[in-house]
Each structure stands twice: as structure tokens, then as C-alpha cells.
């Protein structure tokens, strides 16, 4: 990545009310749909996450940002970032991992992203079915869905 790409954001987004805004510098990885019971409860349905390297995410406004640790004994420690003012779900952060996951619906369009697959299908809701040809995993994809390209 050259200096101009590093100095201008690859993508930007934020919550519904504007109390949390972010920019992403560097690679923004394609979207993964998570069907786990925790994500479905947080989002109200399947969650769709893009991701970036932790150091490439810059918070431009964070007065509304609140972090929630959903399970106290979870390893690694997982926190979910949301706006305490409007309730938008913004981030999934496994502390200690290189990437942070960004709720795809909070990204400003156009994103240039595509959905690459589904994870945690063994916890999927019983009220929908998947009919696409994307990769599907009963649990985590162990990195198989995170491409090394934009």
C-alpha cells in the first residue's frame, strides 16, 4: 500500500445517530454472515461482518461507543461495540486477535464488498433457510473465509 492509500480512508461508516463514526485505512475484508445464537440476539437476526486489521480502524467520533462483554468466561475475551444512544451494533472484537469485525450494515455505501460465506450454521435459527451457493460452516471457518485481498 502506498502513502496516498494509507492517508485516505478505504471506507467509512458509523451508527444511526452519528455518535459513533469510524474510518478504515488499509484492507477491508469481505463479509461473513454469522448465524450463532449470540449474534442473532444482538442483531435480531443473522449478523453480517466485514473485517479489517485492528490498527486500520480509526474512531473519528466515539462519544456513543459502549463495549459489552457478552460471556465473562469466553476465551478469547470477546466484546461487542454498540452505540449507547441509538443502539446500533457496530463491532465484534476478540481481544488479542489481529482483526476487528465491523457490522457491514454500518458501512457507508458503496462498499465494494461481497458476502463470502456463512459460519455457525449449527446454531442457525429454524425460521429461515439458506439457498445460496456460498461456503457454509457449522462452526467457525478458521480463517478460510477471510481473503487476503480487498
XYZ file of C-alpha atoms in Angstrom:
150
model
C 0.000 0.000 0.000
C 1.432 3.389 -0.965
C 1.403 6.521 1.226
C -1.634 8.057 -0.502
C -3.728 4.946 0.188
C -2.571 4.960 3.815
C -3.512 8.645 4.222
C -7.017 8.394 2.775
C -9.675 6.058 4.168
C -10.624 2.897 2.273
C -14.085 3.007 3.873
C -16.089 4.853 6.493
C -19.229 4.294 8.487
C -20.984 4.782 11.759
C -24.108 4.359 13.812
C -27.597 5.611 13.011
C -27.429 8.771 15.151
C -23.822 9.800 14.411
C -22.497 9.366 17.966
C -20.018 6.765 16.627
C -18.122 7.272 13.361
C -15.129 5.384 12.037
C -12.778 5.220 9.069
C -10.826 2.237 7.783
C -7.344 2.651 6.330
C -5.927 -0.380 4.579
C -7.624 -3.613 3.590
C -11.309 -4.146 4.280
C -12.108 -7.855 4.022
C -15.298 -9.254 2.502
C -18.432 -10.031 4.507
C -19.087 -13.175 6.548
C -22.600 -13.969 7.807
C -22.673 -15.305 11.364
C -25.639 -17.417 12.460
C -24.582 -18.026 16.085
C -27.183 -17.521 18.795
C -25.270 -14.604 20.371
C -25.061 -12.640 17.113
C -28.708 -13.362 16.322
C -29.736 -11.994 19.727
C -27.540 -8.890 19.410
C -28.630 -8.108 15.834
C -32.152 -9.530 15.862
C -31.209 -11.873 13.021
C -28.077 -13.076 11.208
C -25.106 -10.740 11.536
C -23.014 -9.634 8.570
C -19.431 -8.653 9.370
C -16.621 -7.210 7.271
C -13.215 -7.008 8.945
C -10.008 -5.040 8.963
C -6.718 -5.074 10.793
C -7.234 -3.569 14.222
C -4.709 -0.796 13.586
C -6.510 0.197 10.352
C -9.738 1.139 12.173
C -9.781 4.751 13.383
C -12.611 6.073 15.535
C -13.495 9.576 14.366
C -16.359 10.052 16.861
C -16.829 7.799 19.859
C -18.984 9.664 22.372
C -21.700 6.994 22.000
C -19.447 3.917 21.884
C -20.028 1.345 24.604
C -18.444 -2.105 24.850
C -20.330 -5.142 26.117
C -18.632 -8.396 27.099
C -21.291 -10.979 26.377
C -19.851 -14.022 28.172
C -17.484 -13.497 31.084
C -15.621 -16.804 30.713
C -15.251 -16.669 26.914
C -11.711 -17.123 25.574
C -10.503 -15.044 23.895
C -12.315 -12.157 25.549
C -14.990 -11.018 23.096
C -16.511 -7.551 23.254
C -19.320 -6.129 21.148
C -19.246 -2.423 20.383
C -22.551 -0.601 20.092
C -23.900 2.932 20.258
C -25.358 3.610 23.694
C -27.518 6.384 22.214
C -29.237 4.740 19.210
C -28.464 1.045 19.841
C -26.623 0.346 16.570
C -24.431 -2.760 16.740
C -21.049 -1.789 15.279
C -18.142 -4.087 16.197
C -17.216 -7.617 17.255
C -13.815 -7.608 18.918
C -11.941 -10.701 20.105
C -9.223 -9.046 22.160
C -5.770 -10.179 21.139
C -6.709 -11.077 17.552
C -5.242 -9.118 14.633
C -8.614 -8.254 13.046
C -11.680 -6.431 14.304
C -15.076 -7.178 12.775
C -17.330 -4.357 11.589
C -21.094 -4.698 11.137
C -21.422 -4.430 7.366
C -24.694 -2.518 7.579
C -22.904 0.371 9.312
C -20.522 0.955 6.379
C -21.205 3.876 4.048
C -22.000 2.743 0.504
C -20.711 1.840 -1.942
C -18.596 -0.701 -0.081
C -17.280 -2.780 -2.985
C -17.622 -5.847 -0.757
C -19.301 -9.181 -1.311
C -20.538 -11.862 1.057
C -18.217 -14.879 1.042
C -19.967 -17.363 3.303
C -21.801 -18.396 6.447
C -20.485 -19.516 9.843
C -22.042 -21.167 12.900
C -24.838 -22.851 10.958
C -25.150 -25.397 13.778
C -26.784 -22.541 15.755
C -28.859 -21.048 12.915
C -32.466 -20.070 13.550
C -35.168 -22.505 12.497
C -37.219 -19.798 10.766
C -35.089 -19.404 7.629
C -33.139 -21.499 5.152
C -30.066 -20.811 3.069
C -30.354 -21.411 -0.638
C -27.187 -19.699 -1.877
C -24.015 -21.424 -3.065
C -21.682 -19.641 -0.642
C -19.312 -21.585 1.632
C -21.029 -22.873 4.772
C -19.505 -23.944 8.100
C -21.222 -25.488 11.125
C -18.810 -23.587 13.377
C -16.055 -21.070 12.726
C -14.383 -21.119 9.305
C -10.931 -20.987 10.966
C -9.929 -18.134 8.685
C -10.978 -19.795 5.422
C -13.490 -17.040 4.621
C -11.172 -14.084 5.277
C -9.456 -13.428 1.961
C -6.082 -11.739 1.714
C -7.322 -9.308 -0.888
C -9.652 -6.343 -0.934
